[in-house]
Coordinates of C-alpha atoms in Angstrom, one line a residue:
Chain A
M1210 CA 0.0 -0.1 0.0
T1211 CA 2.9 2.3 0.3
H1212 CA 2.8 5.1 -2.3
S1213 CA 5.6 4.9 -4.7
E1214 CA 7.4 8.7 -4.2
T1215 CA 5.8 10.7 -1.5
L1216 CA 6.5 14.4 -2.2
V1217 CA 7.4 16.1 1.1
L1218 CA 5.9 19.4 1.2
D1219 CA 8.6 21.9 2.2
G1220 CA 7.2 24.7 3.8
G1221 CA 10.7 26.7 4.0
A1222 CA 10.7 26.6 0.0
V1223 CA 7.1 28.1 0.0
A1224 CA 7.8 30.8 2.9
D1225 CA 11.3 31.7 1.0
R1226 CA 9.5 32.4 -1.9
I1227 CA 6.7 34.4 -0.5
R1228 CA 9.7 36.1 1.6
E1229 CA 11.5 36.9 -1.9
G1230 CA 8.4 38.4 -3.1
L1231 CA 8.2 40.9 -0.1
A1232 CA 11.5 42.4 0.0
P1233 CA 11.3 44.4 -2.8
R1234 CA 8.1 45.9 -1.9
I1235 CA 9.1 46.8 1.9
A1236 CA 12.0 48.4 0.1
R1237 CA 9.5 50.7 -2.0
L1238 CA 7.7 51.2 1.1
K1239 CA 10.5 52.7 3.0
E1240 CA 11.5 55.0 0.1
R1241 CA 8.0 56.1 0.9
G1242 CA 8.8 56.6 4.4
V1243 CA 6.6 53.6 5.5
V1244 CA 8.2 50.9 7.8
P1245 CA 5.7 48.1 7.6
C1246 CA 4.8 47.4 11.5
L1247 CA 3.3 44.3 13.1
A1248 CA 1.8 44.5 16.7
T1249 CA 1.8 41.3 18.5
V1250 CA -0.6 40.9 21.7
L1251 CA 0.4 38.1 24.2
V1252 CA -1.7 37.6 27.0
G1253 CA -0.4 35.6 30.2
D1254 CA 2.6 33.3 30.1
D1255 CA 2.1 30.1 28.2
P1256 CA 5.4 29.2 27.0
A1257 CA 4.3 28.1 23.7
S1258 CA 2.3 31.0 22.8
A1259 CA 5.7 33.2 23.9
T1260 CA 8.0 31.2 21.3
Y1261 CA 5.4 31.8 18.7
V1262 CA 5.2 35.5 19.2
R1263 CA 8.8 35.5 19.5
M1264 CA 9.4 33.7 16.1
K1265 CA 6.9 36.3 14.7
G1266 CA 9.1 38.9 16.1
N1267 CA 12.1 37.3 14.8
A1268 CA 10.8 36.7 11.5
C1269 CA 9.7 40.5 11.2
K1270 CA 13.3 41.5 12.1
R1271 CA 15.0 39.4 9.4
L1272 CA 12.9 40.8 6.8
G1273 CA 13.2 44.5 8.0
I1274 CA 9.6 44.7 9.2
A1275 CA 9.1 46.6 12.5
S1276 CA 7.5 45.0 15.4
I1277 CA 5.9 45.7 18.5
R1278 CA 5.3 43.3 21.5
V1279 CA 2.4 44.0 23.8
E1280 CA 2.5 41.8 26.4
L1281 CA 0.0 41.7 29.2
P1282 CA -0.5 39.6 32.4
A1283 CA -2.6 36.4 32.6
A1284 CA -5.1 38.6 34.9
T1285 CA -5.7 41.0 32.3
T1286 CA -9.7 41.7 31.9
T1287 CA -11.5 41.5 28.5
E1288 CA -12.2 45.2 28.4
E1289 CA -8.2 46.0 29.4
L1290 CA -7.5 43.7 26.4
V1291 CA -9.9 45.4 24.0
A1292 CA -8.4 48.7 25.1
A1293 CA -5.1 47.6 24.4
I1294 CA -6.1 46.8 20.9
R1295 CA -7.8 50.1 20.3
G1296 CA -4.9 51.9 21.3
L1297 CA -3.0 49.9 18.6
N1298 CA -6.2 50.6 16.1
G1299 CA -5.2 54.1 16.9
D1300 CA -1.6 53.8 16.2
A1301 CA -0.7 55.1 12.5
A1302 CA 2.5 53.6 12.8
V1303 CA 1.0 49.9 13.4
H1304 CA -0.5 48.2 10.2
G1305 CA -1.1 44.8 11.4
I1306 CA -2.2 43.5 14.7
L1307 CA -1.9 39.8 15.9
L1308 CA -3.6 38.6 19.0
Q1309 CA -1.8 35.5 20.1
H1310 CA -4.4 32.5 20.2
P1311 CA -5.5 31.1 22.8
V1312 CA -5.9 33.9 25.5
P1313 CA -6.6 33.1 29.1
P1314 CA -10.2 31.4 29.5
H1315 CA -11.6 34.2 31.5
I1316 CA -11.4 36.3 28.5
D1317 CA -14.1 36.9 25.8
E1318 CA -11.7 35.9 22.8
R1319 CA -14.3 36.8 20.4
A1320 CA -15.0 40.3 21.9
A1321 CA -11.1 40.7 22.0
F1322 CA -10.8 39.8 18.1
E1323 CA -13.8 41.8 16.9
A1324 CA -11.7 44.9 18.7
I1325 CA -9.6 44.4 15.9
A1326 CA -10.1 47.1 13.1
A1327 CA -10.7 45.4 9.8
Q1328 CA -7.8 47.1 8.0
K1329 CA -5.5 45.9 10.5
D1330 CA -6.9 42.2 10.8
V1331 CA -3.8 40.7 9.0
D1332 CA -4.7 37.3 10.5
G1333 CA -8.3 37.5 9.7
V1334 CA -10.0 36.8 12.9
T1335 CA -12.7 39.1 12.9
T1336 CA -16.1 37.6 12.1
L1337 CA -16.4 40.5 9.3
G1338 CA -13.1 38.8 8.1
Y1339 CA -13.9 35.1 8.3
A1340 CA -17.2 36.5 6.1
R1341 CA -15.2 38.1 3.6
T1342 CA -12.8 34.8 3.3
A1343 CA -16.1 32.6 2.8
F1344 CA -17.4 35.2 0.2
G1345 CA -13.8 35.1 -1.7
L1346 CA -13.4 38.7 -0.8
A1347 CA -10.9 39.2 2.0
D1348 CA -7.7 41.0 2.1
F1349 CA -6.6 39.0 4.9
P1350 CA -7.8 35.7 5.2
C1351 CA -6.7 33.8 8.6
C1352 CA -2.8 33.2 8.1
T1353 CA -3.0 29.4 8.7
P1354 CA -5.5 28.7 6.1
A1355 CA -4.2 30.7 3.7
A1356 CA -0.6 29.1 4.2
I1357 CA -2.3 25.7 3.2
M1358 CA -3.8 27.4 0.3
A1359 CA -0.2 28.5 -0.8
I1360 CA 1.3 25.1 -0.2
L1361 CA -1.1 23.7 -2.6
A1362 CA -0.7 26.7 -5.0
H1363 CA 3.0 26.1 -4.9
Y1364 CA 3.5 22.6 -5.5
E1365 CA 0.6 22.7 -8.2
L1366 CA -1.4 20.4 -6.5
P1367 CA -4.9 20.3 -7.7
V1368 CA -8.0 21.4 -5.9
S1369 CA -11.0 22.1 -8.0
G1370 CA -13.3 19.0 -8.0
R1371 CA -10.9 17.3 -5.6
H1372 CA -13.0 16.0 -2.5
A1373 CA -11.1 17.7 0.5
V1374 CA -11.9 16.8 4.2
V1375 CA -10.8 19.1 6.9
I1376 CA -10.9 17.7 10.4
G1377 CA -11.5 20.8 12.9
R1378 CA -13.9 23.7 12.6
S1379 CA -12.5 26.4 14.5
P1380 CA -13.2 29.9 13.6
I1381 CA -9.5 30.5 12.7
L1382 CA -8.7 27.5 10.9
G1383 CA -11.1 24.6 10.2
K1384 CA -14.1 27.0 9.2
P1385 CA -11.9 29.4 7.0
V1386 CA -9.7 26.6 5.6
S1387 CA -13.0 24.6 4.4
A1388 CA -14.0 28.0 2.9
M1389 CA -11.1 28.7 1.0
L1390 CA -11.1 24.9 -0.2
L1391 CA -14.8 25.4 -1.2
N1392 CA -14.0 28.7 -3.1
A1393 CA -11.2 26.7 -5.0
D1394 CA -13.8 24.5 -6.1
A1395 CA -13.1 21.4 -3.9
T1396 CA -16.0 19.5 -2.6
V1397 CA -15.4 20.0 1.2
T1398 CA -16.3 18.0 3.9
T1399 CA -15.9 19.4 7.7
C1400 CA -15.3 16.9 10.4
H1401 CA -15.1 17.3 14.1
S1402 CA -15.7 15.5 17.5
R1403 CA -18.9 14.5 17.0
T1404 CA -18.6 13.1 13.3
A1405 CA -19.5 9.5 13.3
D1406 CA -16.9 7.0 11.7
L1407 CA -14.3 9.8 11.0
P1408 CA -11.9 7.2 9.6
A1409 CA -14.2 6.3 6.9
I1410 CA -15.0 10.1 6.0
V1411 CA -11.4 10.8 5.9
R1412 CA -11.0 7.6 3.6
L1413 CA -12.9 9.3 0.9
A1414 CA -10.6 12.3 0.8
D1415 CA -8.2 13.4 -2.0
I1416 CA -6.9 16.2 0.4
V1417 CA -6.9 15.9 4.4
V1418 CA -6.2 18.8 6.4
A1419 CA -5.9 18.1 9.8
A1420 CA -6.6 21.1 12.7
V1421 CA -7.4 19.1 15.6
G1422 CA -4.7 20.0 18.1
K1423 CA -4.1 16.3 18.9
P1424 CA -0.7 14.8 18.4
K1425 CA -0.6 11.8 15.9
F1426 CA -4.4 11.8 15.4
V1427 CA -4.7 11.0 12.1
R1428 CA -3.6 7.5 11.5
G1429 CA -2.1 6.2 8.6
D1430 CA -4.7 3.6 7.5
W1431 CA -7.2 6.6 7.4
I1432 CA -5.4 7.8 4.2
K1433 CA -6.5 7.0 0.7
P1434 CA -3.7 6.0 -1.4
G1435 CA -2.4 9.1 -3.1
A1436 CA -4.2 11.6 -1.0
V1437 CA -2.3 15.0 -0.3
V1438 CA -2.0 15.6 3.5
L1439 CA -1.8 18.9 5.1
D1440 CA -0.9 19.0 8.7
A1441 CA -1.9 22.3 10.3
G1442 CA -1.2 20.7 14.2
Y1443 CA 1.6 21.6 16.4
N1444 CA 1.6 19.8 19.6
P1445 CA 4.3 19.8 22.5
G1446 CA 7.3 17.7 21.3
N1447 CA 7.3 19.0 17.7
V1448 CA 4.6 16.5 16.8
G1449 CA 1.8 17.5 14.4
D1450 CA -1.8 16.1 14.3
V1451 CA -0.9 13.3 11.9
D1452 CA 1.4 10.2 12.4
Y1453 CA 3.6 11.4 9.7
A1454 CA 5.3 8.3 9.0
A1455 CA 2.2 5.9 8.9
C1456 CA 0.4 8.7 6.5
A1457 CA 3.4 9.3 4.5
A1458 CA 3.5 5.7 3.4
H1459 CA 0.0 5.9 1.6
A1460 CA -0.1 9.9 0.6
S1461 CA 1.1 11.2 -2.7
A1462 CA 2.3 14.3 -0.7
I1463 CA 2.5 15.6 2.9
T1464 CA 3.7 18.4 5.0
P1465 CA 6.1 17.7 7.8
V1466 CA 6.0 19.1 11.1
P1467 CA 8.1 21.1 12.0
A1468 CA 8.8 23.0 8.6
G1469 CA 5.7 22.2 6.8
V1470 CA 2.4 24.6 7.2
G1471 CA 4.2 26.7 10.5
P1472 CA 6.8 28.5 8.4
V1473 CA 4.3 29.6 5.6
T1474 CA 1.7 30.7 8.3
I1475 CA 4.5 33.0 9.4
A1476 CA 5.6 34.1 6.1
T1477 CA 1.7 35.0 5.3
L1478 CA 1.4 37.0 8.1
L1479 CA 4.5 38.9 7.1
K1480 CA 2.9 39.3 3.7
H1481 CA -0.5 40.1 5.1
T1482 CA 1.3 43.2 7.0
V1483 CA 3.3 44.3 3.9
D1484 CA 0.0 44.5 2.1
A1485 CA -1.9 46.4 4.8
A1486 CA 0.9 48.8 4.8
E1487 CA 0.7 49.3 1.1
K1488 CA -3.0 49.3 1.0
F1489 CA -3.3 51.5 4.2
G1490 CA 0.0 52.7 5.4
A1491 CA 0.3 56.5 5.7
Chain B
M1322 CA -35.5 -0.5 -2.0
T1323 CA -38.6 1.6 -1.2
H1324 CA -38.6 2.8 2.7
S1325 CA -41.3 1.6 4.4
E1326 CA -43.0 4.8 5.9
T1327 CA -41.8 7.9 4.3
L1328 CA -42.6 11.2 6.4
V1329 CA -43.9 14.3 4.4
L1330 CA -42.2 17.3 5.8
D1331 CA -45.3 19.5 6.1
G1332 CA -44.1 23.1 5.6
G1333 CA -47.5 24.6 6.4
A1334 CA -47.6 22.7 9.8
V1335 CA -44.0 24.2 10.8
A1336 CA -45.2 27.7 9.7
D1337 CA -48.4 27.4 11.5
R1338 CA -46.3 26.6 14.9
I1339 CA -44.1 29.8 13.9
R1340 CA -46.8 31.9 13.2
E1341 CA -49.0 31.1 16.5
G1342 CA -45.8 31.9 18.4
L1343 CA -45.5 35.2 16.9
A1344 CA -49.3 36.4 17.3
P1345 CA -49.1 37.5 20.8
R1346 CA -46.0 39.1 20.4
I1347 CA -47.2 41.0 17.6
A1348 CA -50.2 42.1 20.0
R1349 CA -47.9 43.2 22.7
L1350 CA -45.6 45.2 20.6
K1351 CA -48.9 47.1 19.4
E1352 CA -49.6 48.0 23.0
R1353 CA -46.4 49.5 23.2
G1354 CA -47.4 51.3 19.6
V1355 CA -44.9 49.5 17.7
V1356 CA -46.4 47.8 14.3
P1357 CA -43.6 45.4 13.1
C1358 CA -43.0 46.4 9.4
L1359 CA -41.3 44.7 6.5
A1360 CA -39.8 46.5 3.8
T1361 CA -39.4 44.3 0.6
V1362 CA -37.3 45.9 -2.2
L1363 CA -38.1 44.5 -6.0
V1364 CA -35.7 45.5 -8.8
G1365 CA -37.2 44.7 -12.2
D1366 CA -40.2 42.7 -13.7
D1367 CA -39.2 39.2 -13.1
P1368 CA -42.7 37.7 -12.8
A1369 CA -41.7 34.8 -10.2
S1370 CA -39.8 37.5 -8.1
A1371 CA -42.9 39.7 -8.2
T1372 CA -45.1 36.6 -7.0
Y1373 CA -42.8 35.9 -4.2
V1374 CA -42.4 39.4 -2.9
R1375 CA -46.5 39.7 -2.9
M1376 CA -46.7 36.4 -1.2
K1377 CA -44.5 37.9 1.4
G1378 CA -46.6 41.0 1.8
N1379 CA -49.7 39.0 1.8
A1380 CA -48.3 36.6 4.8
C1381 CA -47.5 40.1 6.8
K1382 CA -51.0 41.5 6.3
R1383 CA -52.7 38.3 7.6
L1384 CA -50.5 38.3 10.8
G1385 CA -50.9 42.0 11.4
I1386 CA -47.4 42.9 10.2
A1387 CA -47.1 46.2 8.3
S1388 CA -45.2 46.0 4.9
I1389 CA -43.9 48.5 2.3
R1390 CA -43.3 47.6 -1.2
V1391 CA -40.4 49.3 -3.0
E1392 CA -40.6 48.4 -6.5
L1393 CA -37.7 50.0 -8.7
P1394 CA -37.5 49.6 -12.6
A1395 CA -35.3 47.3 -14.1
A1396 CA -32.7 50.1 -15.4
T1397 CA -31.9 51.0 -11.8
T1398 CA -28.3 51.5 -11.0
T1399 CA -26.4 50.1 -8.0
E1400 CA -26.1 53.6 -6.5
E1401 CA -29.8 54.0 -6.9
L1402 CA -30.7 50.9 -5.2
V1403 CA -28.2 51.5 -2.3
A1404 CA -29.7 54.9 -2.2
A1405 CA -33.1 53.4 -1.6
I1406 CA -31.9 50.8 0.8
R1407 CA -30.2 53.4 3.0
G1408 CA -33.4 55.0 2.9
L1409 CA -35.2 52.3 4.4
N1410 CA -32.5 52.0 6.9
G1411 CA -33.1 55.8 8.1
D1412 CA -36.7 55.1 8.4
A1413 CA -37.8 54.1 12.2
A1414 CA -40.9 52.6 11.0
V1415 CA -39.3 50.1 9.1
H1416 CA -38.0 46.9 11.2
G1417 CA -36.8 44.4 8.4
I1418 CA -35.4 45.0 4.9
L1419 CA -35.7 42.0 2.2
L1420 CA -34.0 42.5 -1.1
Q1421 CA -35.4 40.2 -3.4
H1422 CA -33.2 37.8 -5.1
P1423 CA -31.8 38.0 -7.9
V1424 CA -31.4 41.6 -8.9
P1425 CA -30.5 42.4 -12.5
P1426 CA -27.3 41.1 -13.9
H1427 CA -26.2 45.0 -14.1
I1428 CA -26.6 45.3 -10.4
D1429 CA -23.7 44.8 -7.9
E1430 CA -25.8 42.5 -5.5
R1431 CA -23.4 42.3 -2.9
A1432 CA -22.9 45.7 -2.7
A1433 CA -26.8 46.3 -2.2
F1434 CA -27.0 43.5 0.3
E1435 CA -24.1 45.3 2.2
A1436 CA -26.1 48.4 2.1
I1437 CA -28.7 46.8 4.4
A1438 CA -28.3 47.9 8.4
A1439 CA -27.4 44.8 10.3
Q1440 CA -30.5 45.5 12.6
K1441 CA -32.6 45.5 9.8
D1442 CA -31.0 42.5 7.9
V1443 CA -33.9 39.9 8.5
D1444 CA -32.5 37.8 5.6
G1445 CA -29.0 37.6 7.1
V1446 CA -27.7 38.5 3.6
T1447 CA -24.8 40.9 4.5
T1448 CA -21.3 39.6 4.9
L1449 CA -21.5 40.2 8.6
G1450 CA -24.8 38.3 9.2
Y1451 CA -23.4 35.7 7.0
A1452 CA -20.1 35.4 9.6
R1453 CA -22.3 35.7 12.6
T1454 CA -24.4 32.6 11.2
A1455 CA -21.4 30.6 10.6
F1456 CA -20.2 31.6 14.1
G1457 CA -23.4 30.7 15.5
L1458 CA -24.1 34.4 16.7
A1459 CA -26.6 35.5 14.3
D1460 CA -29.9 37.4 15.2
F1461 CA -31.3 36.8 11.7
P1462 CA -29.6 33.8 10.0
C1463 CA -30.7 33.5 6.1
C1464 CA -34.3 32.8 6.1
T1465 CA -34.3 29.5 3.9
P1466 CA -31.5 27.7 5.8
A1467 CA -33.3 29.0 9.3
A1468 CA -36.5 27.3 7.5
I1469 CA -34.7 23.8 6.7
M1470 CA -33.2 24.1 10.8
A1471 CA -36.5 24.8 11.8
I1472 CA -38.2 21.7 9.8
L1473 CA -35.6 19.5 11.2
A1474 CA -36.1 20.8 14.7
H1475 CA -39.7 20.4 14.5
Y1476 CA -40.1 16.9 13.1
E1477 CA -37.3 15.9 15.9
L1478 CA -35.1 14.6 12.9
P1479 CA -31.5 14.1 14.7
V1480 CA -28.6 16.2 13.3
S1481 CA -25.6 16.0 15.6
G1482 CA -23.2 13.4 14.0
R1483 CA -25.3 12.8 10.9
H1484 CA -23.6 13.4 7.6
A1485 CA -25.4 16.1 5.9
V1486 CA -24.5 16.6 2.2
V1487 CA -25.4 20.3 0.9
I1488 CA -25.7 20.7 -3.0
G1489 CA -25.4 24.4 -3.6
R1490 CA -22.8 27.1 -2.2
S1491 CA -24.5 30.2 -2.5
P1492 CA -24.0 33.1 -0.2
I1493 CA -27.5 32.8 0.9
L1494 CA -28.5 29.3 0.9
G1495 CA -25.6 26.3 0.2
K1496 CA -22.9 28.4 2.3
P1497 CA -25.5 29.5 5.4
V1498 CA -27.3 26.0 5.5
S1499 CA -23.9 24.3 5.1
A1500 CA -22.6 26.5 8.4
M1501 CA -25.8 25.8 10.3
L1502 CA -25.8 22.3 9.8
L1503 CA -22.3 22.3 10.9
N1504 CA -23.0 24.3 14.4
A1505 CA -25.8 21.8 14.9
D1506 CA -22.7 19.3 14.9
A1507 CA -23.3 17.4 11.6
T1508 CA -20.6 16.5 9.5
V1509 CA -21.1 18.6 6.7
T1510 CA -20.4 17.9 2.8
T1511 CA -20.8 21.2 0.7
C1512 CA -21.0 20.1 -3.2
H1513 CA -21.5 22.0 -6.3
S1514 CA -21.2 22.0 -10.0
R1515 CA -17.3 21.3 -9.8
T1516 CA -18.0 18.3 -7.5
A1517 CA -16.7 15.1 -9.1
D1518 CA -19.3 12.3 -8.8
L1519 CA -21.9 13.9 -7.1
P1520 CA -24.4 10.9 -6.7
A1521 CA -21.4 8.9 -5.0
I1522 CA -21.2 11.7 -2.7
V1523 CA -25.1 12.4 -2.1
R1524 CA -25.5 8.6 -1.5
L1525 CA -23.2 9.1 1.6
A1526 CA -25.8 11.5 3.1
D1527 CA -28.1 11.0 6.2
I1528 CA -29.5 14.4 5.3
V1529 CA -29.6 16.0 1.9
V1530 CA -30.3 19.3 1.2
A1531 CA -30.5 20.4 -2.2
A1532 CA -30.1 24.1 -3.4
V1533 CA -29.1 23.9 -6.9
G1534 CA -32.0 25.8 -8.8
K1535 CA -32.6 23.0 -11.4
P1536 CA -35.5 21.0 -11.5
K1537 CA -35.7 17.4 -10.6
F1538 CA -31.9 17.6 -10.5
V1539 CA -31.5 15.1 -7.3
R1540 CA -32.4 11.6 -8.5
G1541 CA -33.9 8.9 -6.6
D1542 CA -30.9 6.4 -6.8
W1543 CA -28.6 9.1 -5.0
I1544 CA -30.8 8.8 -2.0
K1545 CA -29.5 6.3 0.8
P1546 CA -32.4 4.4 1.9
G1547 CA -33.6 6.3 5.1
A1548 CA -31.8 9.5 4.5
V1549 CA -33.8 12.9 5.2
V1550 CA -34.3 14.9 1.9
L1551 CA -35.2 18.8 1.9
D1552 CA -35.6 20.7 -0.9
A1553 CA -35.1 24.2 -1.0
G1554 CA -35.7 24.4 -4.8
Y1555 CA -38.7 26.4 -6.4
N1556 CA -38.4 26.1 -10.4
P1557 CA -41.0 27.0 -12.6
G1558 CA -44.2 24.5 -12.5
N1559 CA -43.9 24.2 -9.0
V1560 CA -41.2 21.6 -9.2
G1561 CA -38.2 21.5 -6.9
D1562 CA -34.4 20.6 -7.1
V1563 CA -35.5 17.0 -6.0
D1564 CA -37.3 14.5 -8.1
Y1565 CA -40.0 13.9 -5.4
A1566 CA -41.5 10.7 -6.2
A1567 CA -38.2 8.9 -6.9
C1568 CA -36.5 10.3 -3.8
A1569 CA -39.4 9.9 -1.6
A1570 CA -39.1 5.9 -2.4
H1571 CA -35.9 5.8 -0.6
A1572 CA -35.9 8.9 2.0
S1573 CA -37.4 8.1 5.6
A1574 CA -38.4 11.8 5.7
I1575 CA -38.8 14.7 2.6
T1576 CA -40.3 18.1 2.1
P1577 CA -42.9 18.3 -1.0
V1578 CA -42.8 21.4 -3.4
P1579 CA -44.7 23.3 -2.8
A1580 CA -45.7 23.3 0.8
G1581 CA -42.4 22.4 1.8
V1582 CA -39.6 24.6 2.7
G1583 CA -41.1 27.7 0.8
P1584 CA -43.9 28.5 3.4
V1585 CA -41.5 28.0 6.6
T1586 CA -39.1 30.6 4.8
I1587 CA -41.9 33.3 4.8
A1588 CA -42.8 32.4 8.3
T1589 CA -39.2 32.6 9.2
L1590 CA -38.7 36.0 7.3
L1591 CA -42.2 37.1 9.6
K1592 CA -40.4 35.9 12.7
H1593 CA -37.1 37.5 12.0
T1594 CA -39.3 40.8 11.5
V1595 CA -40.9 40.5 14.8
D1596 CA -37.7 40.1 16.2
A1597 CA -35.9 42.9 15.0
A1598 CA -39.0 45.0 16.1
E1599 CA -38.8 43.8 19.7
K1600 CA -35.1 44.0 19.9
F1601 CA -34.7 47.4 18.0
G1602 CA -38.2 48.9 17.4
A1603 CA -38.8 52.4 18.7

């Protein structure tokens, strides 16, 4: 049953291509006196979240994008977080705002996301951003879904008419990636914790997107021979949502973890920040 | 292969139940001096659209809901239509606005839909309305999708964990009904004109929603024995998107056309208008 030649979808190569496209655009912006700037907002002291935020800041720095890191204590209230975001909305030097998910459970995350101005919502987390994604109108779709689409496009993997099965239905991953695949003319099935006989559904898929947040959740014998597998998971110990070795044995193409979807997500965030600076920057 | 007892899902009964719930609410509003009012906007002279608008107006009248009919010539520009809608937004006597779909092709329908104030978007056609539907937060989801969910609820047909296949991906039908079924914990597959082997996908479904706009498009041998079939189509000659007799032979439950989804859609529109009058009325 092993697929003869499994293509490893190298996120680093896709991210490099995106960054190469950005470098001259950033240079042109600077000639106009505009330095693209991403503000990240981190609430609490979850070490994984702190690592992601640091990676995003470092990625900005390497490309000549400015970044502002707002760090708020775990006891921050929804109102305080919303006020901090509104402050960034009003700061003309800031072009993009990223609120690191998840926030502590006492905070109303939806209210905090909604506080982000549409022009600065570079991670597509507002309801309006989601709707515009679903209707194919978004300036800034969510970065991880956009990264998955970028990987498919980079490797010229066909989507139209294919059956895509998305495992997960979160507002910033499962739902928007389902919408983007649908708009790219895939037949899309969205699965979740209440799905009956998930393995049977996944076995129908030409394209599998795993967005569950459970290590090695997707098993090798769920993968139809020749399917394309995209792993949006990132769990402790550098492990994705997909049992990589077992799934790679069946897949025609698969993203590794790390170095798959993750770096493309970050490059997409940078791209959206540059897009925002070009479109709305002073 | 014939299913032993096929339940005919009587939209009239569901609509009656909805209207019965509205009557005392309308009476209480009138005691406060508020007469719920729906404004319908019709552009051009498509006879089917004119019929729908007239049916909606008559349904209002029977229940003691006021209605305003705005009729614009086929040559109306997007700007003129948007201006007419803005006028209704500013009219405190109007609680709900329905722009009859479709508008003539030279009009930017999306721009016209977006012009409807969120508080009066009783058919859930704005992008924000869609997103709030997708996130389970909507005051007013689109009426036909909401009608489909109401029929399932009325007849206590289980949705959670079931596989629902939606045929169609329009912004006011296929997409929102997919979202609402997903939020009700169905596993949802959205199909469309580019879907490969549609019959095979539909055969997987426990719940089939037809929203294609093609008469008798869904054939009997596509229906898994015991599936529930909901026909949101309404084509010339009182014909749905489903080959009723052939599909009823396999289905455990099915909506007829007419007298299936249609009357529930209208009752839902009235309900949303009353909701809007209670929530936002003077």
